[in-house]
Amino acid sequence: MTAQILDGNALAKRIRQRLQGVVAEWKNQGFRPPGLAVILVGDDPASAVYVKGKRRDCEEVGVYSKALHLDAAIDQAELEAHIDDLNADPNIDGILVQSPLSPHHDEDRIIDRILPNKDVDGFHAYNIGCLALRRPTLRSCTPMGVMQMLDHIGTQYKGSHATIIGASNHVGRPMSLELLLAGVTVTTAHKFTTNTEEMARQADILISAVGKPGLVPGDWIKEGATVIDVGITRGDNNNLFGDVEFEAAKERAAWITPVPGGVGPMTRVALLQNTMQAAASHLGISWKAL
Ligand code: NAD
């Protein structure tokens, strides 16, 4: 079997085009554009690239974007004061704080400071709690993008078995909650798991979110599985690697995401969708997920 490629770039582009139409319609009805604020702290080159991409996406769709580039030395209180300002800004629907922050920052406190209804990254304890209780609100972007990819394939995944490798607050944990919500049986592996290979071999859906190239050899893939590679590792020449041995995995999987061009663009478009969902709620417009 040779897998079909789950093309995140193409799918995200189609969703952006639909969002563009919705923003244009809102503007015609006299509403202000949705607004996204992105806070970048310090000069991490990869973060700067991500923030630039997010701004480009906003421009394409017609979302107002505001960028705050703050010095790495900014203290916690000052950073929190910027969040308070954005929480109070009536033109801002979503606030994203690009990680990593500086070592002296308490990232959990920063996320907690964002109003849950402006937490378009879906990282706030309130939003994660709502997802855990099967009442999703603003959902974490990467797992949301992955669910949209699974929906795109169109095969019935309720009752199937997913293995997620990685259990971080931003990816692995909310991913397991999303899949549980969708009626999937979920197994999660992490750095203390001793039988990851065995768990991977049983998976109808295998999701790796670790950041270690080659962590998942191709022969771990169950024949006909869907393989979602969230991992991104930047090589010496700035080229990107996923966690999965792509060429070998492709020969066993039914569907597989490439890196780059798989989950990354879907994460970005989920951020836009969350910003629009937040804006719809702030403006009193009904919102139907795309
Ligand atoms: P993280 O470092 O916070 O979490 C990594 C997780 O992997 C942890 O739960 C850890 O227990 C687990 N782990 C580490 N070694 C392991 C091993 N040998 N076997 C099994 N589990 C192991 O990272 P994160 O923020 O969750 O990101 C994970 C990867 O996904 C990174 O490469 C990151 O760049 C990438 N990422 C991609 C996107 C995207 O849009 N494609 C979005 C977010 C993160």
Short mmCIF file of C-alpha atoms and ligand atoms in Angstrom, two decimals:
data_model
loop_
_atom_site.label_atom_id
_atom_site.label_comp_id
_atom_site.label_asym_id
_atom_site.label_seq_id
_atom_site.Cartn_x
_atom_site.Cartn_y
_atom_site.Cartn_z
CA MET A 1 0.00 0.00 0.00
CA THR A 2 1.21 3.51 -0.78
CA ALA A 3 -0.39 6.18 1.35
CA GLN A 4 -2.34 9.15 0.13
CA ILE A 5 -0.81 12.41 1.26
CA LEU A 6 -2.83 14.57 3.63
CA ASP A 7 -2.00 17.94 2.14
CA GLY A 8 -2.36 20.47 4.96
CA ASN A 9 -1.43 23.40 2.72
CA ALA A 10 -4.26 22.71 0.28
CA LEU A 11 -6.86 22.02 2.98
CA ALA A 12 -5.88 25.11 5.01
CA LYS A 13 -6.06 27.25 1.88
CA ARG A 14 -9.61 26.08 1.18
CA ILE A 15 -10.63 26.90 4.77
CA ARG A 16 -8.98 30.35 4.56
CA GLN A 17 -10.95 31.07 1.40
CA ARG A 18 -14.18 30.23 3.20
CA LEU A 19 -13.19 32.38 6.17
CA GLN A 20 -12.40 35.26 3.80
CA GLY A 21 -15.97 35.03 2.48
CA VAL A 22 -17.39 35.09 6.01
CA VAL A 23 -15.32 38.16 7.01
CA ALA A 24 -16.43 39.97 3.83
CA GLU A 25 -20.05 39.15 4.65
CA TRP A 26 -19.65 40.47 8.22
CA LYS A 27 -18.11 43.68 6.89
CA ASN A 28 -21.04 44.10 4.48
CA GLN A 29 -23.35 43.80 7.45
CA GLY A 30 -21.48 46.68 9.15
CA PHE A 31 -19.43 44.70 11.68
CA ARG A 32 -15.80 45.55 12.43
CA PRO A 33 -13.20 42.96 11.31
CA PRO A 34 -12.17 40.24 13.76
CA GLY A 35 -8.96 41.22 15.58
CA LEU A 36 -5.98 39.09 16.62
CA ALA A 37 -3.12 40.33 18.81
CA VAL A 38 0.16 38.43 18.76
CA ILE A 39 2.79 39.01 21.44
CA LEU A 40 6.35 38.07 20.54
CA VAL A 41 8.93 38.25 23.32
CA GLY A 42 12.62 38.32 22.36
CA ASP A 43 14.31 37.45 19.09
CA ASP A 44 13.90 33.70 18.60
CA PRO A 45 14.19 33.37 14.77
CA ALA A 46 11.71 30.46 14.49
CA SER A 47 9.12 32.40 16.55
CA ALA A 48 9.59 35.43 14.30
CA VAL A 49 8.86 33.23 11.25
CA TYR A 50 5.70 31.81 12.90
CA VAL A 51 4.44 35.29 13.83
CA LYS A 52 5.08 36.58 10.31
CA GLY A 53 3.09 33.66 8.89
CA LYS A 54 0.19 34.38 11.24
CA ARG A 55 0.14 38.03 10.18
CA ARG A 56 0.11 37.00 6.51
CA ASP A 57 -2.82 34.65 7.16
CA CYS A 58 -4.75 37.47 8.88
CA GLU A 59 -4.16 39.81 5.94
CA GLU A 60 -5.34 37.18 3.47
CA VAL A 61 -8.59 36.54 5.31
CA GLY A 62 -9.31 40.14 6.34
CA VAL A 63 -8.62 39.75 10.06
CA TYR A 64 -7.12 42.83 11.75
CA SER A 65 -3.79 41.91 13.34
CA LYS A 66 -1.82 43.73 15.97
CA ALA A 67 1.75 42.68 16.73
CA LEU A 68 3.59 43.49 19.95
CA HIS A 69 7.31 42.76 19.80
CA LEU A 70 8.64 43.00 23.34
CA ASP A 71 12.15 42.89 24.70
CA ALA A 72 13.27 39.52 26.11
CA ALA A 73 14.07 41.24 29.41
CA ILE A 74 10.51 42.49 29.99
CA ASP A 75 9.41 41.52 33.50
CA GLN A 76 6.41 39.36 34.28
CA ALA A 77 4.27 42.21 35.64
CA GLU A 78 4.83 44.38 32.57
CA LEU A 79 4.04 41.47 30.25
CA GLU A 80 0.84 40.78 32.20
CA ALA A 81 -0.06 44.49 31.93
CA HIS A 82 0.12 44.20 28.12
CA ILE A 83 -2.28 41.26 28.31
CA ASP A 84 -4.64 43.27 30.53
CA ASP A 85 -4.64 46.06 27.90
CA LEU A 86 -5.47 43.59 25.14
CA ASN A 87 -8.14 41.94 27.29
CA ALA A 88 -9.78 45.37 27.54
CA ASP A 89 -9.31 46.31 23.85
CA PRO A 90 -12.72 46.16 22.12
CA ASN A 91 -11.11 45.64 18.69
CA ILE A 92 -9.19 42.54 19.80
CA ASP A 93 -10.99 39.19 19.87
CA GLY A 94 -8.00 36.92 20.27
CA ILE A 95 -4.65 37.11 22.08
CA LEU A 96 -1.77 34.80 21.33
CA VAL A 97 1.51 34.78 23.23
CA GLN A 98 4.14 33.13 21.07
CA SER A 99 6.24 30.63 23.00
CA PRO A 100 8.98 30.30 24.05
CA LEU A 101 9.05 33.19 26.51
CA SER A 102 12.20 34.13 28.43
CA PRO A 103 13.33 31.77 31.22
CA HIS A 104 12.27 34.28 33.92
CA HIS A 105 8.64 34.27 32.72
CA ASP A 106 5.95 32.08 34.23
CA GLU A 107 4.15 30.92 31.08
CA ASP A 108 1.23 29.30 32.94
CA ARG A 109 0.47 32.61 34.68
CA ILE A 110 0.66 34.44 31.36
CA ILE A 111 -1.85 32.06 29.76
CA ASP A 112 -4.10 32.27 32.83
CA ARG A 113 -4.09 36.06 32.49
CA ILE A 114 -5.72 35.97 29.02
CA LEU A 115 -9.50 36.16 29.17
CA PRO A 116 -10.76 32.65 28.30
CA ASN A 117 -12.98 34.11 25.56
CA LYS A 118 -9.88 35.70 23.94
CA ASP A 119 -7.67 32.60 24.38
CA VAL A 120 -7.53 31.69 20.69
CA ASP A 121 -4.63 29.28 21.25
CA GLY A 122 -7.05 27.24 23.37
CA PHE A 123 -4.45 26.79 26.13
CA HIS A 124 -6.31 28.38 29.07
CA ALA A 125 -7.25 26.03 31.92
CA TYR A 126 -10.91 27.02 31.43
CA ASN A 127 -10.92 26.06 27.74
CA ILE A 128 -9.00 22.81 28.28
CA GLY A 129 -11.38 22.01 31.16
CA CYS A 130 -14.40 22.59 28.94
CA LEU A 131 -12.94 20.24 26.33
CA ALA A 132 -12.35 17.61 29.04
CA LEU A 133 -16.00 17.97 30.07
CA ARG A 134 -17.19 17.50 26.46
CA ARG A 135 -18.26 21.13 26.11
CA PRO A 136 -15.61 22.44 23.69
CA THR A 137 -15.18 26.22 23.58
CA LEU A 138 -12.02 27.67 22.04
CA ARG A 139 -10.04 24.56 21.18
CA SER A 140 -6.25 24.07 21.09
CA CYS A 141 -5.18 24.81 17.54
CA THR A 142 -3.00 21.85 16.64
CA PRO A 143 -5.44 19.15 17.85
CA MET A 144 -8.30 21.07 16.23
CA GLY A 145 -6.40 21.16 12.93
CA VAL A 146 -5.70 17.42 13.20
CA MET A 147 -9.40 16.68 13.78
CA GLN A 148 -10.23 18.68 10.66
CA MET A 149 -7.74 16.57 8.70
CA LEU A 150 -9.34 13.36 9.99
CA ASP A 151 -12.78 14.71 9.03
CA HIS A 152 -11.42 15.57 5.59
CA ILE A 153 -10.41 11.94 4.96
CA GLY A 154 -14.05 11.10 5.46
CA THR A 155 -13.61 7.61 6.91
CA GLN A 156 -15.52 6.72 10.05
CA TYR A 157 -13.09 6.97 12.98
CA LYS A 158 -15.57 6.60 15.85
CA GLY A 159 -14.67 3.36 17.66
CA SER A 160 -11.22 3.15 16.10
CA HIS A 161 -8.01 3.11 18.14
CA ALA A 162 -5.61 6.04 18.20
CA THR A 163 -2.18 6.15 19.76
CA ILE A 164 -0.76 9.56 20.53
CA ILE A 165 2.96 9.81 21.20
CA GLY A 166 3.55 12.92 23.30
CA ALA A 167 1.52 14.23 26.24
CA SER A 168 2.27 17.96 26.41
CA ASN A 169 -0.27 20.54 27.55
CA HIS A 170 -0.32 22.18 24.11
CA VAL A 171 -0.54 19.14 21.84
CA GLY A 172 -0.67 15.59 23.24
CA ARG A 173 -3.17 16.10 26.09
CA PRO A 174 -5.76 18.19 24.23
CA MET A 175 -5.31 15.81 21.27
CA SER A 176 -6.35 12.89 23.46
CA LEU A 177 -9.38 14.88 24.70
CA GLU A 178 -10.43 15.74 21.14
CA LEU A 179 -10.24 12.11 20.07
CA LEU A 180 -12.12 10.91 23.14
CA LEU A 181 -14.81 13.46 22.37
CA ALA A 182 -15.00 12.02 18.86
CA GLY A 183 -15.58 8.49 20.20
CA VAL A 184 -12.08 7.17 19.52
CA THR A 185 -10.30 4.81 21.94
CA VAL A 186 -7.14 6.61 22.93
CA THR A 187 -3.76 5.44 24.16
CA THR A 188 -1.16 8.03 25.07
CA ALA A 189 2.59 7.41 25.17
CA HIS A 190 5.12 9.78 26.70
CA LYS A 191 8.74 9.84 27.74
CA PHE A 192 8.18 7.32 30.57
CA THR A 193 6.25 4.85 28.43
CA THR A 194 8.10 1.57 28.03
CA ASN A 195 6.08 -0.08 25.23
CA THR A 196 5.55 2.76 22.73
CA GLU A 197 6.32 0.49 19.77
CA GLU A 198 3.63 -2.01 20.78
CA MET A 199 1.12 0.81 21.26
CA ALA A 200 1.99 2.33 17.89
CA ARG A 201 1.60 -0.99 16.06
CA GLN A 202 -2.02 -1.25 17.28
CA ALA A 203 -3.03 2.21 16.13
CA ASP A 204 -5.59 2.87 13.39
CA ILE A 205 -4.62 6.51 13.86
CA LEU A 206 -1.04 7.20 14.93
CA ILE A 207 -0.18 10.73 15.99
CA SER A 208 3.35 11.66 16.95
CA ALA A 209 3.99 14.95 18.72
CA VAL A 210 7.44 14.73 20.26
CA GLY A 211 10.04 16.54 18.15
CA LYS A 212 12.51 13.67 17.62
CA PRO A 213 13.24 12.82 13.97
CA GLY A 214 13.15 9.08 13.33
CA LEU A 215 11.35 8.35 16.62
CA VAL A 216 8.69 6.39 14.71
CA PRO A 217 10.24 3.87 12.28
CA GLY A 218 8.14 3.02 9.24
CA ASP A 219 7.66 -0.60 10.31
CA TRP A 220 5.75 0.50 13.45
CA ILE A 221 2.84 1.57 11.24
CA LYS A 222 -0.17 -0.72 11.10
CA GLU A 223 -1.17 -1.50 7.49
CA GLY A 224 -3.81 1.00 6.39
CA ALA A 225 -3.35 3.37 9.35
CA THR A 226 -3.65 7.13 9.27
CA VAL A 227 -0.37 8.73 10.31
CA ILE A 228 -0.30 12.28 11.59
CA ASP A 229 3.15 13.70 12.18
CA VAL A 230 2.96 16.79 14.39
CA GLY A 231 6.68 16.85 15.24
CA ILE A 232 8.84 19.59 13.78
CA THR A 233 12.60 19.65 14.15
CA ARG A 234 14.68 22.25 12.35
CA GLY A 235 17.87 20.87 10.77
CA ASP A 236 21.19 22.64 10.20
CA ASN A 237 20.11 24.01 6.82
CA ASN A 238 16.79 25.18 8.27
CA ASN A 239 14.99 22.24 6.68
CA LEU A 240 12.25 20.64 8.75
CA PHE A 241 11.88 17.05 9.92
CA GLY A 242 8.94 15.22 11.45
CA ASP A 243 9.07 12.36 13.98
CA VAL A 244 8.04 9.66 11.51
CA GLU A 245 10.26 7.89 8.96
CA PHE A 246 8.13 9.21 6.14
CA GLU A 247 9.25 7.15 3.14
CA ALA A 248 8.96 3.80 4.93
CA ALA A 249 5.72 4.75 6.73
CA LYS A 250 4.17 5.82 3.42
CA GLU A 251 4.41 2.22 2.19
CA ARG A 252 2.20 0.93 5.02
CA ALA A 253 -0.18 3.79 5.84
CA ALA A 254 -3.40 4.65 4.00
CA TRP A 255 -2.99 8.37 4.76
CA ILE A 256 0.04 10.32 5.97
CA THR A 257 0.91 13.94 6.62
CA PRO A 258 4.14 15.36 5.22
CA VAL A 259 6.49 17.64 7.18
CA PRO A 260 6.43 20.44 6.25
CA GLY A 261 3.03 21.03 4.68
CA GLY A 262 0.93 18.78 6.90
CA VAL A 263 -0.19 19.74 10.39
CA GLY A 264 1.58 23.13 10.49
CA PRO A 265 -0.75 24.97 8.07
CA MET A 266 -3.78 23.37 9.77
CA THR A 267 -2.62 24.70 13.15
CA ARG A 268 -2.43 28.21 11.67
CA VAL A 269 -5.85 28.04 10.08
CA ALA A 270 -7.34 26.75 13.34
CA LEU A 271 -6.04 29.92 14.97
CA LEU A 272 -7.94 32.00 12.40
CA GLN A 273 -11.08 29.96 12.99
CA ASN A 274 -10.79 30.46 16.75
CA THR A 275 -10.31 34.21 16.22
CA MET A 276 -13.46 34.31 14.11
CA GLN A 277 -15.37 32.22 16.64
CA ALA A 278 -14.30 34.60 19.42
CA ALA A 279 -15.22 37.62 17.27
CA ALA A 280 -18.63 36.16 16.48
CA SER A 281 -19.27 35.71 20.19
CA HIS A 282 -18.09 39.28 21.00
CA LEU A 283 -20.13 40.78 18.15
CA GLY A 284 -23.25 38.71 18.78
CA ILE A 285 -23.08 36.90 15.43
CA SER A 286 -24.00 33.24 15.30
CA TRP A 287 -21.01 31.07 14.44
CA LYS A 288 -21.10 27.71 12.76
CA ALA A 289 -17.79 25.84 12.74
CA LEU A 290 -16.53 25.30 9.18
P1 NAD B 1 6.90 19.21 24.36
O1 NAD B 1 8.38 19.13 24.43
O2 NAD B 1 6.16 20.12 25.26
O3 NAD B 1 6.30 17.74 24.59
C1 NAD B 1 6.91 16.60 24.05
C2 NAD B 1 6.21 15.36 24.57
O4 NAD B 1 6.88 14.22 24.03
C3 NAD B 1 6.22 15.20 26.08
O5 NAD B 1 4.93 14.85 26.52
C4 NAD B 1 7.21 14.03 26.34
O6 NAD B 1 6.82 13.22 27.45
C5 NAD B 1 7.07 13.26 25.05
N1 NAD B 1 8.29 12.48 24.74
C6 NAD B 1 9.58 12.89 24.77
N2 NAD B 1 10.39 11.90 24.38
C7 NAD B 1 9.59 10.84 24.10
C8 NAD B 1 9.84 9.51 23.66
N3 NAD B 1 11.07 9.07 23.42
N4 NAD B 1 8.77 8.70 23.48
C9 NAD B 1 7.51 9.12 23.71
N5 NAD B 1 7.23 10.37 24.12
C10 NAD B 1 8.26 11.21 24.33
O7 NAD B 1 6.57 19.53 22.84
P2 NAD B 1 5.19 20.00 22.16
O8 NAD B 1 5.00 21.45 22.34
O9 NAD B 1 4.10 19.07 22.50
O10 NAD B 1 5.60 19.77 20.63
C11 NAD B 1 5.93 18.47 20.15
C12 NAD B 1 6.47 18.58 18.74
O11 NAD B 1 5.43 19.08 17.90
C13 NAD B 1 7.63 19.55 18.57
O12 NAD B 1 8.47 19.06 17.57
C14 NAD B 1 6.96 20.83 18.11
O13 NAD B 1 7.82 21.64 17.33
C15 NAD B 1 5.87 20.26 17.25
N6 NAD B 1 4.68 21.12 17.10
C16 NAD B 1 4.19 21.22 15.86
C17 NAD B 1 3.06 21.94 15.65
C18 NAD B 1 2.51 22.01 14.26
O14 NAD B 1 1.66 22.84 14.00
N7 NAD B 1 2.92 21.12 13.37
C19 NAD B 1 2.42 22.61 16.69
C20 NAD B 1 2.94 22.46 17.98
C21 NAD B 1 4.08 21.69 18.17
#
